[in-house]
Coordinates of C-alpha atoms in Angstrom, one line a residue:
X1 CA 94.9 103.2 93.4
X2 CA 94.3 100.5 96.2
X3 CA 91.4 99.2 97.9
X4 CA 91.8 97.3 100.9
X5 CA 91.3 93.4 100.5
X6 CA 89.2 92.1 102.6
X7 CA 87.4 89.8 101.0
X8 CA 90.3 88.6 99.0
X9 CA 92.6 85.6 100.6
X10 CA 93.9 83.5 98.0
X11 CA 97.2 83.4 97.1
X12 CA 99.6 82.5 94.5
X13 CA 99.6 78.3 94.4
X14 CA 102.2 77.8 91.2
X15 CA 103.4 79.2 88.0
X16 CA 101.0 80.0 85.2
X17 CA 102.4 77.8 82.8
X18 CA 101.8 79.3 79.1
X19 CA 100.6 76.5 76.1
X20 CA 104.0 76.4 73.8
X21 CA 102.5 77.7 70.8
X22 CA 101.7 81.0 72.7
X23 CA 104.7 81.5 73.7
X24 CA 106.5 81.0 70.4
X25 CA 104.3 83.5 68.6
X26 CA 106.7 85.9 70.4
X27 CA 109.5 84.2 69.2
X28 CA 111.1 84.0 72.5
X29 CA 111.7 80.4 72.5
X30 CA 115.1 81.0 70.5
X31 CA 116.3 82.7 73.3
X32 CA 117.8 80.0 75.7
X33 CA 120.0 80.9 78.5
X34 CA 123.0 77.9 79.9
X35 CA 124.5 78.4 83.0
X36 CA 128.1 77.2 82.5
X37 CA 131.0 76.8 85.0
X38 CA 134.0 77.9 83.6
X39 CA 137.8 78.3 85.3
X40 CA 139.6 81.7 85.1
X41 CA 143.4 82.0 84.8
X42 CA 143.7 81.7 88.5
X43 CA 142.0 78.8 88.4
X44 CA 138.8 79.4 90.1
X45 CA 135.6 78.5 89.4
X46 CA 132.9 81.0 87.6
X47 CA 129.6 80.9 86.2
X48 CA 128.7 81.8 82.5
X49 CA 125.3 82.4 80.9
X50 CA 125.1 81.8 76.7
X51 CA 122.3 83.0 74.6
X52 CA 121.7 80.6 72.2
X53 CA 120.1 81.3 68.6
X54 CA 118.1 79.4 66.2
X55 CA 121.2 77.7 64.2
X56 CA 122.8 76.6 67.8
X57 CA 125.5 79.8 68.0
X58 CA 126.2 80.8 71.6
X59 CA 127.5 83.7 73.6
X60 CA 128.7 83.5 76.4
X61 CA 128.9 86.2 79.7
X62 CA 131.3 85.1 82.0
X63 CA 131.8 86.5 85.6
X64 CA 134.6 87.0 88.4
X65 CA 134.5 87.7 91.8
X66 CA 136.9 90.0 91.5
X67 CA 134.2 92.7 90.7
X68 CA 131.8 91.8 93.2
X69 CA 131.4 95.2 94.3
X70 CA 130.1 96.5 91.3
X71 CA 126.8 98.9 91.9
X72 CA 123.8 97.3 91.7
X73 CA 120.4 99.3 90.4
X74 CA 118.9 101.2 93.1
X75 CA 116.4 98.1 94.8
X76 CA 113.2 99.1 95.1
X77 CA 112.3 96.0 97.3
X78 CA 112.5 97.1 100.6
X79 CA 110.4 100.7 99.8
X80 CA 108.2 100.4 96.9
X81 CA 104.4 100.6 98.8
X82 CA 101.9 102.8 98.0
X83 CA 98.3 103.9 98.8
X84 CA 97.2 104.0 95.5
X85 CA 98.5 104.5 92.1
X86 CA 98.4 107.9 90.0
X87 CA 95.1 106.7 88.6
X88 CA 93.8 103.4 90.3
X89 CA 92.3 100.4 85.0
X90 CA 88.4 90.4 79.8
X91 CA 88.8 93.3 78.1
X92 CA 87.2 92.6 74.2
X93 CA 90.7 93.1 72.4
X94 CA 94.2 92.8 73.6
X95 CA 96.2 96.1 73.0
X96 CA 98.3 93.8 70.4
X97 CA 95.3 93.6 68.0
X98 CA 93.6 97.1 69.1
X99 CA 93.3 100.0 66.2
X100 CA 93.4 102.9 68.5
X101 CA 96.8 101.9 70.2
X102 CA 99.8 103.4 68.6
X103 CA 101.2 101.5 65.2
X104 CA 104.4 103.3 65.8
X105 CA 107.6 102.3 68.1
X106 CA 107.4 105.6 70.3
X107 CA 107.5 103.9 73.2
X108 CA 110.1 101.4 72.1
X109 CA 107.8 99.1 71.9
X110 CA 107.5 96.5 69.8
X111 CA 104.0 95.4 70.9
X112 CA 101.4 97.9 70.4
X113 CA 100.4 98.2 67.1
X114 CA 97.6 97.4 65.1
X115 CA 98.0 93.7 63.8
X116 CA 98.8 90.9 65.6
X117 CA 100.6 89.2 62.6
X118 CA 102.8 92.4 61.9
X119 CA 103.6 92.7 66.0
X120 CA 104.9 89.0 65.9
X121 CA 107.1 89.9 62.9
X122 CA 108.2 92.9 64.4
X123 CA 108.7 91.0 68.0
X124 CA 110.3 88.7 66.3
X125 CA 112.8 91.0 64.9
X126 CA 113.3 92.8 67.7
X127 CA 114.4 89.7 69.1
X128 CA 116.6 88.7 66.7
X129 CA 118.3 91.8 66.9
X130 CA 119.2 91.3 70.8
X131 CA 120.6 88.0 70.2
X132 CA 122.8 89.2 67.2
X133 CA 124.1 92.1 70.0
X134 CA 124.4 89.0 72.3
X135 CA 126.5 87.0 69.9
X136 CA 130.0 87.1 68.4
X137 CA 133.0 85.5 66.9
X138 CA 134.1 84.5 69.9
X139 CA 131.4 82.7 71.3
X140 CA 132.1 79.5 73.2
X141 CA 130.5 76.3 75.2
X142 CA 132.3 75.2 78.0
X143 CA 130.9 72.4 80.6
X144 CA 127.9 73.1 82.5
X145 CA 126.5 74.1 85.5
X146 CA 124.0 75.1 87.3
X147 CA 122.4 77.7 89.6
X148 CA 120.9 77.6 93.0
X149 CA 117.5 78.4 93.6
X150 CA 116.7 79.6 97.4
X151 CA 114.3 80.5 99.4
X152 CA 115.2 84.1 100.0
X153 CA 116.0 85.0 96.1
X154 CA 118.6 83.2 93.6
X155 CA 122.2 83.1 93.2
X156 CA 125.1 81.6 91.8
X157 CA 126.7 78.8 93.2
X158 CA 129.0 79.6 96.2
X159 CA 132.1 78.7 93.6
X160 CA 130.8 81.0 90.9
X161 CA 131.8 83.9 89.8
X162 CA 131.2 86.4 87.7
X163 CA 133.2 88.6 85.0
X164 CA 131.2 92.0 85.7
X165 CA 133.7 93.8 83.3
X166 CA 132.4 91.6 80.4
X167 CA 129.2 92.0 81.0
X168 CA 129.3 95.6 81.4
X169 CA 130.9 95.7 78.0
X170 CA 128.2 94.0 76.6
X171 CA 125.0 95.9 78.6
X172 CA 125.2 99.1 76.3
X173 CA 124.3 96.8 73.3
X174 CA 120.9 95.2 75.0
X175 CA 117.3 96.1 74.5
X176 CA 116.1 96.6 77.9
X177 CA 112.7 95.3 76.8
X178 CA 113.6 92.8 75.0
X179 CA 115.3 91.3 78.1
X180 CA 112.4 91.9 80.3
X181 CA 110.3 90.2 77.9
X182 CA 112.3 86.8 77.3
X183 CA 112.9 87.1 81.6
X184 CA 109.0 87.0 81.6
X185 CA 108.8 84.0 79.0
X186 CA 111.3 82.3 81.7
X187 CA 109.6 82.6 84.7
X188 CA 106.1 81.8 82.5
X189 CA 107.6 78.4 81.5
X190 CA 108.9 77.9 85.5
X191 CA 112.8 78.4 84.0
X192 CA 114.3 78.9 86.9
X193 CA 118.0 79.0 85.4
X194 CA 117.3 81.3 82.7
X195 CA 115.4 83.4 84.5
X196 CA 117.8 83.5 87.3
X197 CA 120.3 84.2 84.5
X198 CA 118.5 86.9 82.7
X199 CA 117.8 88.6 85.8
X200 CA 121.4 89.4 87.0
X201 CA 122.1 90.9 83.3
X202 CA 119.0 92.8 84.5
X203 CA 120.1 94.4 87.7
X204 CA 123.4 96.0 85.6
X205 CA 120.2 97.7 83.6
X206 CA 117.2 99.0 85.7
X207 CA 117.7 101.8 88.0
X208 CA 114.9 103.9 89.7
X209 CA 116.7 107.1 88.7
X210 CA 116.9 106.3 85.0
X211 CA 115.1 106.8 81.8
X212 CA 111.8 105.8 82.0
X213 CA 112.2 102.5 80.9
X214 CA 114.7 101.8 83.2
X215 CA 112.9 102.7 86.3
X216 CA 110.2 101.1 85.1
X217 CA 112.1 98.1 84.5
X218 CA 113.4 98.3 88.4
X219 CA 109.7 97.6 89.4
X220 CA 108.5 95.0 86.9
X221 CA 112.0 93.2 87.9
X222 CA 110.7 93.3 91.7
X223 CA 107.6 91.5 90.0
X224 CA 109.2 88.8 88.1
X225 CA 111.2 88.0 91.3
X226 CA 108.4 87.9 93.8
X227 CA 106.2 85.4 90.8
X228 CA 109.5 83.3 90.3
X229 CA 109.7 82.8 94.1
X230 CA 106.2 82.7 94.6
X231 CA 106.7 85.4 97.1
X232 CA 104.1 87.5 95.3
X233 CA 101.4 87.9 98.0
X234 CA 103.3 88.0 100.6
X235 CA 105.3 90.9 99.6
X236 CA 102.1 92.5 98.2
X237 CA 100.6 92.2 101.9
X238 CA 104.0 93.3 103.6
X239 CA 103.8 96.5 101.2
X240 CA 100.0 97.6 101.9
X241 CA 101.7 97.6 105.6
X242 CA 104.6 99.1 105.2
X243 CA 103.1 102.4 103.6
X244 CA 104.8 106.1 104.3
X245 CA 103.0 108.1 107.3
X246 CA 100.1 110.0 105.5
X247 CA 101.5 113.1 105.6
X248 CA 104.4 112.0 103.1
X249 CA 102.1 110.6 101.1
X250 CA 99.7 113.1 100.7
X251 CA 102.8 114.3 99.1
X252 CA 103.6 112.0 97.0
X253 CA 100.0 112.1 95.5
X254 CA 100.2 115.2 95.3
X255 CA 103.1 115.7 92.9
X256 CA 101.7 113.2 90.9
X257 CA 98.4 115.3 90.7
X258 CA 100.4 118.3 89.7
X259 CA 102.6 116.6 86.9
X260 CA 100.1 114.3 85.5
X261 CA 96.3 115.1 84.2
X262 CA 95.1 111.5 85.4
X263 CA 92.9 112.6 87.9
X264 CA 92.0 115.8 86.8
X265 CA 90.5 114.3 83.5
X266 CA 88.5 112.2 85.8
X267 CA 87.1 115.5 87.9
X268 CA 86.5 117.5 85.4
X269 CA 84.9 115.5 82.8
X270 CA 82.3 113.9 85.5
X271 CA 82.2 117.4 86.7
X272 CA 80.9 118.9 83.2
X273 CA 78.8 115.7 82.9
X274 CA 77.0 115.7 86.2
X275 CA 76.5 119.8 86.1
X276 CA 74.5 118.7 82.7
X277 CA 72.6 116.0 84.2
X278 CA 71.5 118.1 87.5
X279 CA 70.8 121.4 85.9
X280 CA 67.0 121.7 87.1
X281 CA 67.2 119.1 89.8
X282 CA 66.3 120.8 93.2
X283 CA 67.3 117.5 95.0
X284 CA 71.2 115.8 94.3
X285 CA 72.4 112.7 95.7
X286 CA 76.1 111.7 94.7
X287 CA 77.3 108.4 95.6
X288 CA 81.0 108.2 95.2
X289 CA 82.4 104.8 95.4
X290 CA 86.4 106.4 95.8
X291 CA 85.4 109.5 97.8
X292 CA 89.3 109.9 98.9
X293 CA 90.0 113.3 99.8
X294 CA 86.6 115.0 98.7
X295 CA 87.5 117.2 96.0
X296 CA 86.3 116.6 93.0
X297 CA 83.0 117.5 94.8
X298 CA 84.6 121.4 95.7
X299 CA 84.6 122.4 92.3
X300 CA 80.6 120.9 91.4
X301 CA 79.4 122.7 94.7
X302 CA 80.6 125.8 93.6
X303 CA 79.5 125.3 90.4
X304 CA 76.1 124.1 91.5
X305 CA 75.8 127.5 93.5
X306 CA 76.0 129.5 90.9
X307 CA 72.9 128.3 88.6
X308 CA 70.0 130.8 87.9
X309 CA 67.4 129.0 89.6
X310 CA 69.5 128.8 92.8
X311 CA 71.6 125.9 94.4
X312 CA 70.5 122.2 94.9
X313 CA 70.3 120.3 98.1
X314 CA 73.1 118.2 97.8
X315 CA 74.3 114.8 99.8
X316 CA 77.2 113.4 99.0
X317 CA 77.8 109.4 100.1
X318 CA 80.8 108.9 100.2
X319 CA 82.5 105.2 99.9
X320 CA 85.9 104.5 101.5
X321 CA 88.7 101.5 102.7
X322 CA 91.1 101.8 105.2
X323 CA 94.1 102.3 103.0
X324 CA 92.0 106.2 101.7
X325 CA 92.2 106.6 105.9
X326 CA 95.6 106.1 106.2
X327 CA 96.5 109.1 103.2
X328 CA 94.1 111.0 104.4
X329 CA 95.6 110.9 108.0
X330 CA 92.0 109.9 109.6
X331 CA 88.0 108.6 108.9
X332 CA 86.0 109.9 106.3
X333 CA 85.0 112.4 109.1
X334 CA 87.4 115.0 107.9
X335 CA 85.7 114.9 104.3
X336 CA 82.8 115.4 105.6
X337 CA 84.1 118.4 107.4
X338 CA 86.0 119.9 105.1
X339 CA 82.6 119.6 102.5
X340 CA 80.5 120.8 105.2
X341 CA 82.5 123.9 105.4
X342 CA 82.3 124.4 101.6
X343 CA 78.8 124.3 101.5
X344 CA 78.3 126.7 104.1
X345 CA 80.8 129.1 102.0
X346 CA 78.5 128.6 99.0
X347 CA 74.9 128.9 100.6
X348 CA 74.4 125.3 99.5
X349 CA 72.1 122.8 101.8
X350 CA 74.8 119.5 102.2
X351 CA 74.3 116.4 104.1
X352 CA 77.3 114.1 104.5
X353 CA 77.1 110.3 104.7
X354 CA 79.7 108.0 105.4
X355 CA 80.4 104.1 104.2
X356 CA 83.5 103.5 105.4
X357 CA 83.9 100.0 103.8
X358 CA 85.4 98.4 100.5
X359 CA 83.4 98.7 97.7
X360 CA 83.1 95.0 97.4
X361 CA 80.7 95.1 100.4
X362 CA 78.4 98.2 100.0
X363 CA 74.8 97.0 99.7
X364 CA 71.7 98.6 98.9
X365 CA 70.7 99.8 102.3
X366 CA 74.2 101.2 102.8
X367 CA 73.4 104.3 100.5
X368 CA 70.2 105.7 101.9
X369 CA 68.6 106.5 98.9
X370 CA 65.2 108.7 99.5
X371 CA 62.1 109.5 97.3
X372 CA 62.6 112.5 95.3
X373 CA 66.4 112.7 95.0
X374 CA 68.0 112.8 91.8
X375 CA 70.7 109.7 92.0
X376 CA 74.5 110.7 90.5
X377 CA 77.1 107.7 90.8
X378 CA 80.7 108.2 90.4
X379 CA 82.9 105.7 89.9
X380 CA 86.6 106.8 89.3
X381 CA 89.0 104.4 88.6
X382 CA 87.6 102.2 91.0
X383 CA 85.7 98.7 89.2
X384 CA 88.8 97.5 88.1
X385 CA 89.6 96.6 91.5
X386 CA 85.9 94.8 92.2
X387 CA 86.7 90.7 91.5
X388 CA 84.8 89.7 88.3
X389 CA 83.5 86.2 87.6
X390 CA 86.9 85.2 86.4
X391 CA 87.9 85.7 90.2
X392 CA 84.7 84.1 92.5
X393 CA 80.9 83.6 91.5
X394 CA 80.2 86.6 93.8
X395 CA 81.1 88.9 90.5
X396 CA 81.2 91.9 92.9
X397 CA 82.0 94.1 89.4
X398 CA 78.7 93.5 87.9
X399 CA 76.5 93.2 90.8
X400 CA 77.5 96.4 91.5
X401 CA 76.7 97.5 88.3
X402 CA 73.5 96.2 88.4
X403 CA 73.0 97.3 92.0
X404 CA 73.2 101.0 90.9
X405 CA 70.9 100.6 87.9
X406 CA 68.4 99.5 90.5
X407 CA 68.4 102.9 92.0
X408 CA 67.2 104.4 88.6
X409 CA 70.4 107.1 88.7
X410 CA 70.1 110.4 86.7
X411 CA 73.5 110.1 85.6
X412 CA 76.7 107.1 86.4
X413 CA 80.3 108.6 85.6
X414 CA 82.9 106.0 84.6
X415 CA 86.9 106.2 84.6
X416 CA 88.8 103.6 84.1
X417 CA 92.4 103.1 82.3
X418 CA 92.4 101.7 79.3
X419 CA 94.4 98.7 79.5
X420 CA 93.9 95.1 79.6
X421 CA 95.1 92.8 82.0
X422 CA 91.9 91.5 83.6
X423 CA 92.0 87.8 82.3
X424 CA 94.9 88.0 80.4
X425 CA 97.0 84.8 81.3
X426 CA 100.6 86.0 82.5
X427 CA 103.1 86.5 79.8
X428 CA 100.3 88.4 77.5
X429 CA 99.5 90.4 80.8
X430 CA 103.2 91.3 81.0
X431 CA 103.7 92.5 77.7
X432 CA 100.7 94.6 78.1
X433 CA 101.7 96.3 81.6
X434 CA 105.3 96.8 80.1
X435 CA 103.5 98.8 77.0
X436 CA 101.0 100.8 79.1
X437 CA 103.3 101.4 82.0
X438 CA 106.5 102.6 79.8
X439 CA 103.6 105.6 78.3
X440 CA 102.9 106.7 81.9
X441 CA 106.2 106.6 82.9
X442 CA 107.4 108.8 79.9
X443 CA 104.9 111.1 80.9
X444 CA 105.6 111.6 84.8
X445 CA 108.9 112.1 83.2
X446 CA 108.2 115.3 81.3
X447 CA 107.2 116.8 84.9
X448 CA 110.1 116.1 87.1
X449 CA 113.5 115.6 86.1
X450 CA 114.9 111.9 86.4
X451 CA 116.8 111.9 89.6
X452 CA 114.4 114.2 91.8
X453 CA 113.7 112.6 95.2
X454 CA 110.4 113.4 95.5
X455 CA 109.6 111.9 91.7
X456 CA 111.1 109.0 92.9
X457 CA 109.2 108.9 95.9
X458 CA 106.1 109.7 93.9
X459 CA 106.2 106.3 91.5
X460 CA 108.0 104.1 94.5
X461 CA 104.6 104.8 96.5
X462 CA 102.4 106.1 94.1
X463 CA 102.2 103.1 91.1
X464 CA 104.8 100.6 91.6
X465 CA 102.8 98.1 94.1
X466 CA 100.3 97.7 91.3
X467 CA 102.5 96.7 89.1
X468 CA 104.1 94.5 90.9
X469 CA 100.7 93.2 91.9
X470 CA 99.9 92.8 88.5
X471 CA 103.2 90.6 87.5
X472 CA 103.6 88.5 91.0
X473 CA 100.1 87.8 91.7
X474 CA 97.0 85.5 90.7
X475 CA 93.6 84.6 91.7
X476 CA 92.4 87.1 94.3
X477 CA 95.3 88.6 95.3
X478 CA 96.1 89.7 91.8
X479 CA 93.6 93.1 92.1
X480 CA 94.5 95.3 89.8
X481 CA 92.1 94.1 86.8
X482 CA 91.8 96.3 84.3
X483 CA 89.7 96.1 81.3
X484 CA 89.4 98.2 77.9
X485 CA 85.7 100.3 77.2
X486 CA 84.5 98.3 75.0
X487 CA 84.2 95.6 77.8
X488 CA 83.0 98.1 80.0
X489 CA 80.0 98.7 77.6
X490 CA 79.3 95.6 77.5
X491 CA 78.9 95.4 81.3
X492 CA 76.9 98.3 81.6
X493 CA 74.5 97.2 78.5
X494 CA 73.6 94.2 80.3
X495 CA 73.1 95.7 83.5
X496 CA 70.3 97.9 81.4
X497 CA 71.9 100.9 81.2
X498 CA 72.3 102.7 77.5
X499 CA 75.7 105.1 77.1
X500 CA 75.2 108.7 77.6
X501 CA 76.5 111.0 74.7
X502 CA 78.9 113.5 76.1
X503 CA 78.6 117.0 75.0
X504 CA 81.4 119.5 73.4
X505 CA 81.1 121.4 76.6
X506 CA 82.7 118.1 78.6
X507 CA 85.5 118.1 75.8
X508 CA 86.0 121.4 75.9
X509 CA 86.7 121.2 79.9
X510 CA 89.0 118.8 79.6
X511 CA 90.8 120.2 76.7
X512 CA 90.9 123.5 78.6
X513 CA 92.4 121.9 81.5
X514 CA 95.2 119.9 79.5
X515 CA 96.6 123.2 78.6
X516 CA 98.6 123.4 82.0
X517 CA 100.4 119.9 81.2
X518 CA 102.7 118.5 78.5
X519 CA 101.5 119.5 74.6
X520 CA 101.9 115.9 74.5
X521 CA 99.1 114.8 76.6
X522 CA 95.4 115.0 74.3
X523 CA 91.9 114.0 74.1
X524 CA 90.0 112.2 71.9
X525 CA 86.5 111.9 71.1
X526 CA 85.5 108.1 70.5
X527 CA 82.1 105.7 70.7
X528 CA 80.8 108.5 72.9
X529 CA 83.5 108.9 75.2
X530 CA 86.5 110.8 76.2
X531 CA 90.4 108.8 75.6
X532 CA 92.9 110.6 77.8
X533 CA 96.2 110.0 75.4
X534 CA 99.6 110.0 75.8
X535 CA 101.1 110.8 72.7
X536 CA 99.5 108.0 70.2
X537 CA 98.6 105.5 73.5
X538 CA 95.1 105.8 75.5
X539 CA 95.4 106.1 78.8
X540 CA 92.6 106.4 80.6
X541 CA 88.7 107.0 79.4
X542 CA 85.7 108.9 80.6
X543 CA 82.0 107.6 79.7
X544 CA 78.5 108.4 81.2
X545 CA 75.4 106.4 81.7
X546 CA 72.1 106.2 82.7

């Protein structure tokens, strides 16, 4: 999910250059990559990258032009924009060191267990093991060389090139991951070489049409790229422009609505806990801060209509950007409409009201608050994107917070996704958007098979700007912030407000509705809250407060 931007401006001004000893936790600094000219039989010139270990051993990946024309992966560069992502989350704890992440490898991961002393070991053995598949007896140094950095990407000197049958020999053998991750620990540490190096192994190994991984690989590749060239805003800002006409990506949403349960956790459990809230209240005012198409509010209208003492007067404020105008085809207008015409189906007394502005700059007077109406504030997946104090000393995310708790609300609905990349410095960030994005990108796979169009579609539009956001960018330009609960607690707690228990009616909901997706999607009951799970992972949660 996207908000537009206006307040943002900053760009990317360098690398985020990691301490050492942070780095080597990971044990990626025995991963070296030399770029090595070397002369084939016909006596031209190529290039070479070696993978050096911990007692000096090298292999070496030698290239030819001869196969130049081998395939590349399928480039997202030129089409990967979106409106918003499936669901668009310092958090406390890192997922590295959090209990409630999976101890397990099911995502092939090597990072998301339950100790940070066992994930370094196991990191560490995980990348040990790529650079035994990267060595052999027949290793060899030969003079080196060097790459050339330019402005529009990288690329081997003009008199290099490269033995693509070698390498293809050798690509089966790789941990995908594992070569994302020591790709990431170059372009942390400004490597331009080994990065450059590392990244054309790469390109034989992602592919938008793949496994899960790989696709998701594709995207976080476009990251890396855009960071190492410090291209990162600018392709960020070309994307937000470049988005699909709104009727094709109403579609794409769409699809991802049907195959994933992302937003309809987010409906339905504020729906159940709002319907609690209200149930006497002759007077309802809901303030959504990512009103979008409108209808999440359907469902409570209908529901509202049906209660013994008879239906509520409801207004609905609804807060919107110019990005929810674009996928909606037109102004917030046409929610209003289409609500209006709900209402009058249901015999319900509605009032519409429009802010059609960024979150970031709704004030008080904004939401016309009256005397005598009970005050319900939704926020769905939406904080994350408010700047923080980390960003500027405007802290949009908490006086928000503390804006709504100054309209004494009867009830404030939070989803967020549970991940952590809010102040995380770069290569931690990294590890932490490969984990949590490899779990949602196993489950869109369980809808869709891998090479349909529209799938593809779907994540191109749908979720892969945010990630690249979250790789290329920094400062305020970097907007997709996530944090954990437990930091959202402690937002909300000093804003004044105290947690709302949810009932087993609101778990029940959601349970009943996770019964039309994958057995491995569940929900979990936790420090008064509902965790959205992908098999062992959280994904998302659902709080209430007041």
């Amino acid at each position: 999910m996207q908000t537009s931007q206006k307040h943002r401006s900053a760009g990317i001004h360098g690398f985020y250059h990691k301490p050492v000893q942070e780095i080597d936790q990971y044990g990626l600094s025995h991963v070296q990559i030399l770029e090595n000219n070397m002369y084939s039989d016909g006596g031209s010139q190529g290039a070479a990258i070696s993978f050096q270990t911990e007692q000096g051993e090298f292999f070496t990946l030698e290239s030819s032009s001869a196969n130049a024309g081998f395939a590349n992966y399928d480039s997202p560069a030129a089409s990967v924009s979106s409106n918003r992502s499936p669901f668009s989350p310092q958090g406390s704890h890192s997922c590295i060191s959090d209990p409630h992440h999976s101890p397990d490898t099911i995502y092939g991961s090597p990072f998301s267990g339950s100790s940070s002393a066992e994930e370094d070991n196991i990191l560490r053995q995980k990348l040990r093991e790529l650079e035994i598949s990267l060595l052999g007896p027949e290793s060899d140094i030969t003079d080196s060389g060097s790459f050339c950095f330019v402005s529009g990407g990288y690329q081997a000197e003009s008199s290099a090139s490269w033995d693509w049958n070698r390498m293809m020999e050798m690509i089966p053998r790789l941990d995908l991951k594992q070569v994302l991750l020591a790709c990431a620990d170059a372009v942390s540490n400004a490597d331009i070489q080994r990065a450059a190096g590392l990244m054309h192994v790469l390109d034989q190994m992602v592919s938008v049409s793949g496994e899960p991984i790989q696709r998701l690989g594709a995207y976080m590749l476009e990251g890396l790229r855009a960071r190492l060239e410090l291209s990162g805003s600018k392709i960020y800002r070309a994307l937000k422009c470049d988005a699909p006409i709104s009727s094709d990506l109403m579609t794409y949403m769409g699809i991802l609505y049907q195959i994933c349960p992302y937003w309809k956790f987010a409906y339905t459990s504020a729906n159940a806990v709002i319907q609690e809230a209200v149930e006497y209240e002759p007077r309802i005012h809901i303030i959504d801060f990512q009103i979008a198409q409108g209808s999440q509010w359907i469902v409570l209208m209908q529901m509202l209509a049906c209660r013994p003492c008879g239906p509520p007067v409801i207004r609905i404020t609804g807060v919107d950007d110019s990005q929810s105008a674009h996928a909606r085809g037109g102004g917030l207008d046409i929610v209003g409409q289409r609500l209006s015409k709900v209402a009058e189906l249901c015999n319900v007394p509605f009032e519409f009201h429009d802010v059609a502005m960024d979150g970031c700059e709704v004030q008080l007077e904004h939401l016309r608050v009256q005397a005598g109406e009970a005050v319900v504030v939704n926020f769905p997946y939406v904080l994350h994107h408010m700047p923080d104090e980390s960003v500027n000393t405007w802290n949009h995310r908490d006086r928000l917070i503390r804006m709504v708790k100054s309209l004494s609300p009867r009830i404030v609905t939070l989803i967020e996704q549970e991940s952590n990349t809010n102040t995380k410095p770069f290569f931690p960030r990294f590890i932490e958007t490969l984990d949590y994005y490899t779990a949602m990108f196993e489950s869109i796979d369980v809808g869709l098979p891998k090479d349909d169009k529209q799938r593809i579609n779907a994540e191109q539009h749908c979720v892969a700007r945010d990630i690249v956001n979250m790789i290329a960018c920094e400062e305020a330009e970097r907007v997709e912030r996530h944090e954990l609960l437990a930091k959202w607690r402690s937002r909300f707690t000093m804003a004044g407000f105290n947690q709302y228990p949810l009932s087993s009616s609101v778990t029940t909901a959601v349970r009943d509705m996770l019964k039309e997706y994958d057995r491995n999607y569940n929900v979990q009951e936790r420090d008064s809250a509902l965790y959205l799970r992908w098999r062992h992972r959280d994904m998302a949660t659902s709080s209430a407060w007041r």
